[in-house]
CSV table of C-alpha atoms in Angstrom, one decimal:
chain,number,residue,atom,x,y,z
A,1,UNK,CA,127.5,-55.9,110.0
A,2,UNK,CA,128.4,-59.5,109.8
A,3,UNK,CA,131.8,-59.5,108.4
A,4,UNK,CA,132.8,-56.5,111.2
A,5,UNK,CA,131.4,-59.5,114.2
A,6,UNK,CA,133.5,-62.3,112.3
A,7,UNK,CA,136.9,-60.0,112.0
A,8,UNK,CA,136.4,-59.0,116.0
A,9,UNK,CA,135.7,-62.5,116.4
A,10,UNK,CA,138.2,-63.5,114.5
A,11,UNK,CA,140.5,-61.3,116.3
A,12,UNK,CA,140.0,-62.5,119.4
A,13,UNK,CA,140.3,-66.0,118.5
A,14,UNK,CA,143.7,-65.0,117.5
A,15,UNK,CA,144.4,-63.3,121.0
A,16,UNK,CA,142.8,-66.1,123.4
A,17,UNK,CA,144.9,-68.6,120.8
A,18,UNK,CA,148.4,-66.8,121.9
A,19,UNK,CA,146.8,-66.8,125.5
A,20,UNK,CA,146.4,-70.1,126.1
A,21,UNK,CA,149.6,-71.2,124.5
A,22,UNK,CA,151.7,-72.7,127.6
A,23,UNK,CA,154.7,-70.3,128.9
A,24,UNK,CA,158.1,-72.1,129.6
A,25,UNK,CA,158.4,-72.7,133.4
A,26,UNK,CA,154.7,-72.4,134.0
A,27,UNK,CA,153.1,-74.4,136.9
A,28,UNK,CA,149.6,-73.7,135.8
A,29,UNK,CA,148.0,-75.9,133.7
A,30,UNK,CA,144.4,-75.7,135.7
A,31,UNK,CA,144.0,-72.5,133.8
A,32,UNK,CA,145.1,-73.9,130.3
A,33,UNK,CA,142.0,-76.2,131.2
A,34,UNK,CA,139.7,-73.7,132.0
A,35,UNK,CA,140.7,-71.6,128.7
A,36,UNK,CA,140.6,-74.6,126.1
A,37,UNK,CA,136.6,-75.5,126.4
A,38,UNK,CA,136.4,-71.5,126.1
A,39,UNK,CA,138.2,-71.1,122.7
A,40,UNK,CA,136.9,-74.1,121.9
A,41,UNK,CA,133.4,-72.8,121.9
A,42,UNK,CA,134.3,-69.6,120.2
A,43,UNK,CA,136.0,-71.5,117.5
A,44,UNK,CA,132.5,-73.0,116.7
A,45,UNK,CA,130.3,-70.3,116.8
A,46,UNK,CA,133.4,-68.7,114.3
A,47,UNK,CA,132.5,-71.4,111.8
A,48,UNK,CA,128.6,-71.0,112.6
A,49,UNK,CA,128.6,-67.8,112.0
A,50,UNK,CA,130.5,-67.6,108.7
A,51,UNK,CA,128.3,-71.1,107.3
A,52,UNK,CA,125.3,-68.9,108.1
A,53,UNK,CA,126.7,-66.1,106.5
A,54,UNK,CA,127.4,-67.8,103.1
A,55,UNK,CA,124.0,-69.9,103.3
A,56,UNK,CA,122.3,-66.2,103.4
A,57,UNK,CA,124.3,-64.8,100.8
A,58,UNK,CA,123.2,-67.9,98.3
A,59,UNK,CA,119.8,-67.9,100.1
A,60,UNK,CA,118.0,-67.1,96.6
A,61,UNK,CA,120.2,-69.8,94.4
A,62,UNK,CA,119.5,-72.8,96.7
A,63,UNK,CA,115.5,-71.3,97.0
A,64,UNK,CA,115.5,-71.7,93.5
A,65,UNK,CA,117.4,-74.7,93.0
A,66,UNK,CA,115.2,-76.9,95.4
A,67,UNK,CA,112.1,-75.8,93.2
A,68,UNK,CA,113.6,-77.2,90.2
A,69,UNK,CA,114.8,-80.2,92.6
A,70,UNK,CA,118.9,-79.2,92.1
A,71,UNK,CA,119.3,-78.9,95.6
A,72,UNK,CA,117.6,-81.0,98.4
A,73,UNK,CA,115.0,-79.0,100.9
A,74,UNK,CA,117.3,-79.8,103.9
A,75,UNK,CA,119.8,-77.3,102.8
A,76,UNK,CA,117.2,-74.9,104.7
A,77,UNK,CA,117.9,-76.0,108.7
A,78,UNK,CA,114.1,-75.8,109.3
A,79,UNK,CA,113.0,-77.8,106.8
A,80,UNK,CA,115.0,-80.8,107.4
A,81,UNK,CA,112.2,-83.2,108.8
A,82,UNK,CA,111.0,-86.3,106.7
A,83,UNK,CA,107.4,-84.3,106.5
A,84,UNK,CA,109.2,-81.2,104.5
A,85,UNK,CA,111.3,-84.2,102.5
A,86,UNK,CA,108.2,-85.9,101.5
A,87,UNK,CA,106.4,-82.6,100.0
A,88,UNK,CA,109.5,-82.0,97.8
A,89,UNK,CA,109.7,-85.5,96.9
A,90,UNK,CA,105.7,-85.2,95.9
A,91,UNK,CA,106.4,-81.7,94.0
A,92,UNK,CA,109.1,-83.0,91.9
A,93,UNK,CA,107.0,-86.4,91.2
A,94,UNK,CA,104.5,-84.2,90.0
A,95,UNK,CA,107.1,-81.9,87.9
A,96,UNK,CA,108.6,-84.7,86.1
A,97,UNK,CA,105.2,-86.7,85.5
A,98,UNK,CA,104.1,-83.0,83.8
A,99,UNK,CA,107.5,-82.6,81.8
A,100,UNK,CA,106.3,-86.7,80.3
A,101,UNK,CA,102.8,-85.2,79.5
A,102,UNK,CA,103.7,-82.3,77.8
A,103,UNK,CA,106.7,-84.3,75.6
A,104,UNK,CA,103.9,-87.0,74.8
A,105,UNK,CA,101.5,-84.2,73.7
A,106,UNK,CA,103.8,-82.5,72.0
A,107,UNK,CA,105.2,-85.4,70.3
A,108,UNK,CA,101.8,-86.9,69.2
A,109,UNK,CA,100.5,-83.7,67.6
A,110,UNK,CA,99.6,-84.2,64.3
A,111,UNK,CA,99.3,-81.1,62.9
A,112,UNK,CA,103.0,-80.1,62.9
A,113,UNK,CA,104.2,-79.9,59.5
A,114,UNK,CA,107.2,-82.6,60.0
A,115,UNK,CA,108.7,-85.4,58.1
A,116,UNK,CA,109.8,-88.6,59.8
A,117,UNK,CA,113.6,-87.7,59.9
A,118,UNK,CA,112.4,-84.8,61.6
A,119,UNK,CA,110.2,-86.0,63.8
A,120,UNK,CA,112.9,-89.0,64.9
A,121,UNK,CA,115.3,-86.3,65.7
A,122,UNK,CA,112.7,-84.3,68.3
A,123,UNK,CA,111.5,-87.4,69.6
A,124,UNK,CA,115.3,-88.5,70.8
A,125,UNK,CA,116.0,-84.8,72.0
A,126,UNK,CA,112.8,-85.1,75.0
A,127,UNK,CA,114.0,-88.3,75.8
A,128,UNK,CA,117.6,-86.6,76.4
A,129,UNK,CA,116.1,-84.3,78.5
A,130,UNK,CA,113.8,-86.8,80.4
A,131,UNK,CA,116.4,-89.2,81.1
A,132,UNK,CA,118.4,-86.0,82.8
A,133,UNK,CA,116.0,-84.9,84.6
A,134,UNK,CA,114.9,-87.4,86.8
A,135,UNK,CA,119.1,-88.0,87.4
A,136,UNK,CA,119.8,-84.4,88.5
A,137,UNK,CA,116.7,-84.9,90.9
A,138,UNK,CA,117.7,-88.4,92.2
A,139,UNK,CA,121.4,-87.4,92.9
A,140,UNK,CA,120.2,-83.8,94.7
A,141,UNK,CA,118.4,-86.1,96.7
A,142,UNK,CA,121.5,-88.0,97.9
A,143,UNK,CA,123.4,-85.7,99.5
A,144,UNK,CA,120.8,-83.9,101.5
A,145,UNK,CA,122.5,-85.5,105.3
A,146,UNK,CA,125.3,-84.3,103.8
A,147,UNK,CA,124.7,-81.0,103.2
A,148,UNK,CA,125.0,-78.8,106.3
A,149,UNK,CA,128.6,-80.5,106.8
A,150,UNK,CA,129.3,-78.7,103.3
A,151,UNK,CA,128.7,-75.0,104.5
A,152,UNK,CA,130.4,-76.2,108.0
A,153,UNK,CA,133.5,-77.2,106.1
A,154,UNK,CA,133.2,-74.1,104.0
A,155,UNK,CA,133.2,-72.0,106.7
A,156,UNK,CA,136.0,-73.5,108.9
A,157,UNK,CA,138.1,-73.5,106.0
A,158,UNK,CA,137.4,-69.5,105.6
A,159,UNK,CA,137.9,-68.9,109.1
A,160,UNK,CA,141.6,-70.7,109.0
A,161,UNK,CA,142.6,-68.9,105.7
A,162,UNK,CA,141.4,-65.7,107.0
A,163,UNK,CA,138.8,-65.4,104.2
A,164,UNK,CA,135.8,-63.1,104.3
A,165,UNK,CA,133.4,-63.6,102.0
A,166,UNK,CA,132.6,-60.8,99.9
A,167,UNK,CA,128.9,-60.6,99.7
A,168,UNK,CA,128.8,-58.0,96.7
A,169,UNK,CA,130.6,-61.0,94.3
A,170,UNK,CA,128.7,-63.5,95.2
A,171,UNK,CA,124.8,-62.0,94.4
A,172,UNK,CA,126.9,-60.1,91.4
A,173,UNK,CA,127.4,-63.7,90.3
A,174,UNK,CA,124.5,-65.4,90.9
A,175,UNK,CA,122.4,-62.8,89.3
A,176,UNK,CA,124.6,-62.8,86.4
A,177,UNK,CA,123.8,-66.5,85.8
A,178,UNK,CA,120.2,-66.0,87.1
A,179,UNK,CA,119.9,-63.4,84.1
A,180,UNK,CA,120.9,-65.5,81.5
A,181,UNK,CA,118.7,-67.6,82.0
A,182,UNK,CA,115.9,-65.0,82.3
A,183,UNK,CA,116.7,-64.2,79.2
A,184,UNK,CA,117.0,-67.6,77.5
A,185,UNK,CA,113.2,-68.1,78.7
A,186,UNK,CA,112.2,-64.2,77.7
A,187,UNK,CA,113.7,-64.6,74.1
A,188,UNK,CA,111.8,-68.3,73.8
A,189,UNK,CA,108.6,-67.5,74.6
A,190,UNK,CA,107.9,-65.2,71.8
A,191,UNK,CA,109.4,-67.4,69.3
A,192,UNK,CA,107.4,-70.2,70.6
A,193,UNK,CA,104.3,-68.2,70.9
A,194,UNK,CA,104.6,-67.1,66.8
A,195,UNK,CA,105.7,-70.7,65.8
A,196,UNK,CA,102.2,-71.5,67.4
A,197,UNK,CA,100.2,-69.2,65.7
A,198,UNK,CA,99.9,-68.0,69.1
A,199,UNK,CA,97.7,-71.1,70.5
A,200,UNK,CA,98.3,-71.1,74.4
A,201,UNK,CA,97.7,-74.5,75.6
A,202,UNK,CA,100.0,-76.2,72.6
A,203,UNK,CA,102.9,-73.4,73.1
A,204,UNK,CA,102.4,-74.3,76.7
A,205,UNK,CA,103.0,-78.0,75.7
A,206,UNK,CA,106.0,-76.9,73.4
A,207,UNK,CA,107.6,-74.6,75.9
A,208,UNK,CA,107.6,-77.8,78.8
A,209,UNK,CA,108.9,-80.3,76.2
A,210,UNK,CA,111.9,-78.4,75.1
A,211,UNK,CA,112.4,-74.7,77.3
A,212,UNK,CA,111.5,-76.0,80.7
A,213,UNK,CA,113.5,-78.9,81.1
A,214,UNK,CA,117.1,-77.0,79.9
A,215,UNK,CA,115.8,-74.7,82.8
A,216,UNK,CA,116.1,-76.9,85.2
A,217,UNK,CA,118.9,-78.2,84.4
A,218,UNK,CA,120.7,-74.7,83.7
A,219,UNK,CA,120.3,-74.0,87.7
A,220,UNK,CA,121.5,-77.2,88.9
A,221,UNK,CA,124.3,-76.1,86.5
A,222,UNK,CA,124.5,-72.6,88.2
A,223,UNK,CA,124.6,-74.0,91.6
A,224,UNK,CA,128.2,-75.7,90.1
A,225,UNK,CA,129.2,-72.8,88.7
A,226,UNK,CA,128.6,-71.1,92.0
A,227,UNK,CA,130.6,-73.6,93.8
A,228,UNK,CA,133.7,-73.5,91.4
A,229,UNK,CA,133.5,-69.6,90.9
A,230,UNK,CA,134.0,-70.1,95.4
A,231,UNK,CA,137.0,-72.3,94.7
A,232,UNK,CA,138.8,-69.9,92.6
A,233,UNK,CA,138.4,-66.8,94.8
A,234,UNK,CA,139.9,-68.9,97.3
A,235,UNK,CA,142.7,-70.1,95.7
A,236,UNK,CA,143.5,-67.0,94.1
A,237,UNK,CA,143.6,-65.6,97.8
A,238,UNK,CA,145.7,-68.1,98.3
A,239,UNK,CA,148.1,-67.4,95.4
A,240,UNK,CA,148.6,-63.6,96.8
A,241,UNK,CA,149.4,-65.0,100.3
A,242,UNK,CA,152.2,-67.6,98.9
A,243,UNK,CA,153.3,-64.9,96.7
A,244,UNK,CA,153.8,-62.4,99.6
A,245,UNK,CA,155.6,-65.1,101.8
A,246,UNK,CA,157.7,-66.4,98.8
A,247,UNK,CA,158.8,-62.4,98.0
A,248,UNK,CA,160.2,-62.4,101.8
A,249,UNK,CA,162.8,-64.0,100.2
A,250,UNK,CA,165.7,-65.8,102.6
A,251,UNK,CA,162.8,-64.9,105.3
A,252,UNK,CA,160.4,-67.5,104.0
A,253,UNK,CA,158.5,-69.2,106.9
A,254,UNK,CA,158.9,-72.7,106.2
A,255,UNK,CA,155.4,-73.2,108.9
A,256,UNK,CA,153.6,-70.7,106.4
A,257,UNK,CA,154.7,-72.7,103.6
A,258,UNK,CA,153.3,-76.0,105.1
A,259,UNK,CA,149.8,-74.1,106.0
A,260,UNK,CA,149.0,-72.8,102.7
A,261,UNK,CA,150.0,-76.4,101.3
A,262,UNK,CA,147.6,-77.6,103.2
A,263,UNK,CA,145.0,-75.0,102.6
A,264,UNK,CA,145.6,-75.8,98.7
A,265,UNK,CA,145.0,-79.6,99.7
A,266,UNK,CA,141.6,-78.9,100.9
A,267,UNK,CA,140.7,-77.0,97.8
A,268,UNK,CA,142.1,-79.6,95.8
A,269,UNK,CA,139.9,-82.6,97.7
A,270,UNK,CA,136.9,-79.9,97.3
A,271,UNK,CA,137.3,-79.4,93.9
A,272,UNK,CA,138.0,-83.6,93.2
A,273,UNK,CA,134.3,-83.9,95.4
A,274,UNK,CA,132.1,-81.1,93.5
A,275,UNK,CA,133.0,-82.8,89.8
A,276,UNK,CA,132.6,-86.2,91.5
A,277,UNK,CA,129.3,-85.4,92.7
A,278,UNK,CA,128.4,-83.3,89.4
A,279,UNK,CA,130.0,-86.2,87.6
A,280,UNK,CA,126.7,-88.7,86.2
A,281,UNK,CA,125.1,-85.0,85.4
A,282,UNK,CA,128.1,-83.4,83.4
A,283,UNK,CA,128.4,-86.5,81.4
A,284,UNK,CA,124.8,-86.1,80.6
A,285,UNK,CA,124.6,-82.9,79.2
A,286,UNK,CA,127.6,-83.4,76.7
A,287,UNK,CA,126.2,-86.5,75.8
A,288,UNK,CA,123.0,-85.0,75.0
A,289,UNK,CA,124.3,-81.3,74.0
A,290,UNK,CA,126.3,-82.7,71.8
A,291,UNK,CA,123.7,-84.8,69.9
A,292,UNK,CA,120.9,-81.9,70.3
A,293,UNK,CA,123.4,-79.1,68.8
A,294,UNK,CA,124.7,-81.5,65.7
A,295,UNK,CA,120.7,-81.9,64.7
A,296,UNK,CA,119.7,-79.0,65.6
A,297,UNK,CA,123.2,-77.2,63.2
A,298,UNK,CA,121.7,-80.2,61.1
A,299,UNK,CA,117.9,-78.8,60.3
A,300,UNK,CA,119.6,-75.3,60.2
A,301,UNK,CA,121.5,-76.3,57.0
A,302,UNK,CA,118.5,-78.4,55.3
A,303,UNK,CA,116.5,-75.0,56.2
A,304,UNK,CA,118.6,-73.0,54.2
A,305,UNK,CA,119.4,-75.6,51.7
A,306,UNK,CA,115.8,-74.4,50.2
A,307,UNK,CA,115.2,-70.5,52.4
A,308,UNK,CA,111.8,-70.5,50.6
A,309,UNK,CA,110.0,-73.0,52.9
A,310,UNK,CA,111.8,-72.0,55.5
A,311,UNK,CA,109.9,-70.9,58.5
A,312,UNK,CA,111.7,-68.0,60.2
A,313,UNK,CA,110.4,-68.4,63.4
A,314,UNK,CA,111.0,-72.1,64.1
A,315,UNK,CA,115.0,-70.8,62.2
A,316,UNK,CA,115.2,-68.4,65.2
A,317,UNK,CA,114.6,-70.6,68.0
A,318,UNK,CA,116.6,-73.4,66.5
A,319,UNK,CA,119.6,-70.9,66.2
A,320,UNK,CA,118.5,-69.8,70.2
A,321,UNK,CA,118.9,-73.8,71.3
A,322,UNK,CA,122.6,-73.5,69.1
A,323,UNK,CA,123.5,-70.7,71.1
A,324,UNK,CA,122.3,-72.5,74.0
A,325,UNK,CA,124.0,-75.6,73.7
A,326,UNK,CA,127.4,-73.8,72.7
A,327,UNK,CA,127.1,-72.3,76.1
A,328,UNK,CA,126.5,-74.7,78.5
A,329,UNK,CA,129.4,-76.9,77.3
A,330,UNK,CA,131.5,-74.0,77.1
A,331,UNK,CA,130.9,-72.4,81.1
A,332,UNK,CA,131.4,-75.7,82.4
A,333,UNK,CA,134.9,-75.6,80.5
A,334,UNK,CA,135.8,-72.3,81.3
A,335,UNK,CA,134.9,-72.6,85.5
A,336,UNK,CA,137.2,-75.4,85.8
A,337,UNK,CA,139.7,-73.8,83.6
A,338,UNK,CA,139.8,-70.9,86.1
A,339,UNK,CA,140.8,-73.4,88.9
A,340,UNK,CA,143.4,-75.0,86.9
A,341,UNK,CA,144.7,-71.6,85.8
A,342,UNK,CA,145.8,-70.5,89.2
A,343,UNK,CA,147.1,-73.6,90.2
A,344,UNK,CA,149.1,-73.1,87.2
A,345,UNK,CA,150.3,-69.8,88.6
A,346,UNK,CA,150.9,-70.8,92.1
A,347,UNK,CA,153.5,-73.6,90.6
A,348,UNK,CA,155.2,-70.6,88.5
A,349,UNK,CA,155.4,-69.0,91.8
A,350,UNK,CA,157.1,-71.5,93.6
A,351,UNK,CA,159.2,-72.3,90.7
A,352,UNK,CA,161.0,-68.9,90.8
A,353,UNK,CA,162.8,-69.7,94.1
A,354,UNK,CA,166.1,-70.6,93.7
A,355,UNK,CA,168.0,-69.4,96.9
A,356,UNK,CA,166.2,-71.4,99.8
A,357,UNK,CA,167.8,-73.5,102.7
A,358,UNK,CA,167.2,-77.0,102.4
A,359,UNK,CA,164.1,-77.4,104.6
A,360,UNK,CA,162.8,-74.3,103.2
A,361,UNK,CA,163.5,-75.8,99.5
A,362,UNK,CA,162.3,-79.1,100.3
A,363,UNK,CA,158.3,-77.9,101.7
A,364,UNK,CA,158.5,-75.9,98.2
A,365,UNK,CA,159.8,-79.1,96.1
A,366,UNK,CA,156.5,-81.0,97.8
A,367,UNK,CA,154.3,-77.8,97.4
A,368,UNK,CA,155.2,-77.8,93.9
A,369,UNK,CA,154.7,-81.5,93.2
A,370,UNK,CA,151.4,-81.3,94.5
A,371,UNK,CA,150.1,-78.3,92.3
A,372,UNK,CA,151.7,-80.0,89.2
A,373,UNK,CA,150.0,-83.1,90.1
A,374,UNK,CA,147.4,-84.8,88.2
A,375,UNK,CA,145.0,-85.9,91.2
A,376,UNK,CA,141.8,-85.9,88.2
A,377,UNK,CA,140.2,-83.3,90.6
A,378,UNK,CA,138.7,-82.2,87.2
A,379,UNK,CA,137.4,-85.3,85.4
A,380,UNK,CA,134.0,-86.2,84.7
A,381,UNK,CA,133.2,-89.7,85.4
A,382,UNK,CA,136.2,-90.7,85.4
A,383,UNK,CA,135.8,-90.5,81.3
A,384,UNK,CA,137.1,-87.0,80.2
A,385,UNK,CA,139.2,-83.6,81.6
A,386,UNK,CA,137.1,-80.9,81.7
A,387,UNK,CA,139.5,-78.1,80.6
A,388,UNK,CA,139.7,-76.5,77.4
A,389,UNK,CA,141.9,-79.3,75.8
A,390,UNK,CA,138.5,-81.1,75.3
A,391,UNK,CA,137.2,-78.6,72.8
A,392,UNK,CA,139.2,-80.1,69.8
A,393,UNK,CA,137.8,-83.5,70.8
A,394,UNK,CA,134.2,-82.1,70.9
A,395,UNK,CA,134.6,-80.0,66.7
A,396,UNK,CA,136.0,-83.4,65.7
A,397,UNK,CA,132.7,-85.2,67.1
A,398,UNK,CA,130.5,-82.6,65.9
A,399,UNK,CA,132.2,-83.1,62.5
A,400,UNK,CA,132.0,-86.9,62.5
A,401,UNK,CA,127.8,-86.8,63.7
A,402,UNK,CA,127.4,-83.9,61.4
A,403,UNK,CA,128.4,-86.4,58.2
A,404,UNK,CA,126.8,-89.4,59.8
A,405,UNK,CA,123.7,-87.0,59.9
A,406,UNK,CA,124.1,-85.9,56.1
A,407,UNK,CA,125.0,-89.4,54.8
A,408,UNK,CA,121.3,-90.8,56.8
A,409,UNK,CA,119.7,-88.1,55.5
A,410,UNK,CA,120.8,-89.4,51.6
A,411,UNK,CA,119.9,-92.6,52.6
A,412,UNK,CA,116.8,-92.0,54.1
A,413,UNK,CA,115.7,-90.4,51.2
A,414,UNK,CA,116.9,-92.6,48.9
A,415,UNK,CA,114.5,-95.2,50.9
A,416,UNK,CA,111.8,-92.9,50.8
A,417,UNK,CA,111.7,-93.0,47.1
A,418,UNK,CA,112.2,-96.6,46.6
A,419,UNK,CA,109.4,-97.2,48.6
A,420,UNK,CA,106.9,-94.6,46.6
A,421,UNK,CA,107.7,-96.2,43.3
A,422,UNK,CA,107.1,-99.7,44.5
A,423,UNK,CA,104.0,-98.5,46.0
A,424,UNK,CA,103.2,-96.8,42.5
């Protein structure tokens, strides 16, 4: 019922546009004056209507993502007051101070059979996650003035594209993601619960030390995907419009041209701004991911270096946080790939025109430039592309820590013994 009002609307908005465009000869500007403050108004309830539209449709992603302190509690209109900021801010104090108990109990508990190299490597994995938790909170809480004017510019940029947002895709997406990580909890829990001998309050402990705070972090992460799975279904409706002007052929509108240029430069500042502000967090979970999958790959292979003590349980989760690792480097890879993909395709496009007059071929030499440019739009930090050209850079650093993990594990041995035969 919503997207029939915004194509009526939009429709009209079109007709009061040709309207109120001044006729040659015409001796009647009073009435251009009394039409502008009318189109203007409808122009904003447009964009209203279609930032309310897409704030409904991800009304259970941001719901969820201000419980787990991805998303500020402003991004709800009504709960934008420093009384409704102050209850979050008090929930997620409380979360994190929970998340520090449970990694200190955890930690402390003696009756885990471990070894010190063991012990060492779970002890650096919490801190991983508690130093990423508290900066996904902190920098969620940054941009909550600024994030009405995100669905506002959202929405005017749909309603000058002529995009309607297609409700089905979007909930078909975020329940995707939603799942997988329903069923990253549902597959841990029973692991967890055996590991424990089934002891509540310790696989309680256990299951906030390690499962809870990859959670949390997963639906920031889900909230990015969300925004970069947006970008591509608007640039990809923007690749079929250039390709239907560009097959018009001597035809061409050169205006067209200019206005779909400029619609890609708005996705292209959009993008720049969503890895800029996902930028400190990104960095983060490689950084840790990357350490977390090489010890975890590492205890797999002492496990079955000897399968006789090898507990099967504790082999089955490890394998799980692999898996899990593996793909939370990967989706941020492939989203942004996506993007880059049909920017890739909208140069090809342009690069087929031969036959143009020389305006014409000059907007499509400057549209070209700009989708061939390298504007970092997808750069983490500043530090490294996010594209799937970093993979080979991540197997040779899993290789390098994977023999830096082997060669301390000789030497710590080695300096386990010498220490039992001088105490002997």
């Amino acid at each position: 019922m919503l997207q029939l009002k915004l194509k009526q609307a939009s429709r009209k908005k079109r007709l009061t546009d040709v309207w109120s465009q001044p006729q040659q000869g015409s001796s009647t500007p009073w009435k251009q004056q009394r039409i502008a403050p009318r189109n203007w108004n409808l122009t904003q309830h447009l964009y209203k209507l279609n930032a309310e539209q897409l704030h409904q449709e991800l009304w259970l992603l941001l719901l969820i993502c201000v419980l787990a302190g991805s998303a500020p509690l402003a991004v709800f209109p009504r709960c934008s007051s420093r009384v409704h900021a102050a209850v979050q801010h008090v929930w997620l104090l409380a979360l994190y101070i929970w998340l520090c108990c449970a990694a200190y109990l955890e930690l402390a508990d003696g009756s885990q059979d471990r070894n010190n190299l063991e012990r060492n490597f779970y002890i650096f994995e919490s801190v991983t996650y508690l130093i990423h938790i508290p900066c996904i909170m902190i920098l969620s809480m940054r941009w909550k003035r600024r994030i009405a004017g995100v669905f506002q510019a959202i929405g005017e940029f749909d309603l000058a594209c002529g995009y309607i947002v297609d409700r089905r895709r979007i909930r078909r997406f975020v329940r995707h993601q939603l799942w997988l990580l329903l069923i990253l909890a549902s597959c841990c829990i029973p692991i967890v619960l055996s590991h424990r001998d089934y002891e509540m309050c310790k696989s309680l402990v256990n299951l906030s030390t390690y499962v809870l705070p990859n959670i949390l972090s997963s639906i920031s992460f889900v909230l990015y995907y969300a925004l970069l799975q947006g970008i591509r279904l608007r640039l990809h409706r923007l690749a079929r419009a250039l390709q239907v002007e560009l097959q018009r052929g001597p035809l061409t509108r050169r205006a067209e041209l200019q206005q779909l240029r400029g619609q890609h430069t708005q996705l292209l500042h959009f993008t720049k701004r969503v890895n800029q502000t996902f930028g400190v967090s990104v960095l983060l979970l490689y950084v840790s991911s990357l350490i977390n999958f090489n010890t975890n790959l590492f205890l797999v292979y002492k496990a079955i270096e000897k399968p006789g003590k090898a507990d099967w349980p504790w082999l089955a989760y490890t394998i799980l946080w692999l898996l899990m690792h593996t793909g939370k480097m990967f989706f941020i890879l492939y989203f942004n790939h996506n993007v880059q993909q049909l920017q890739t395709h909208c140069a090809a496009l342009l690069s087929k025109v031969s036959a143009a007059g020389e305006d014409l071929l000059e907007t499509i030499n400057h549209f070209a430039l700009q989708l061939q440019g390298n504007v970092r739009a997808h750069v983490a930090c500043g530090l490294f592309e996010l594209d799937y050209k970093l993979i080979p850079a991540l197997l040779m650093t899993t290789a390098n820590l994977f023999i830096f993990l082997l060669q301390y594990d000789i030497t710590f041995q080695a300096l386990a013994r010498a220490m039992n035969i001088t105490a002997f």
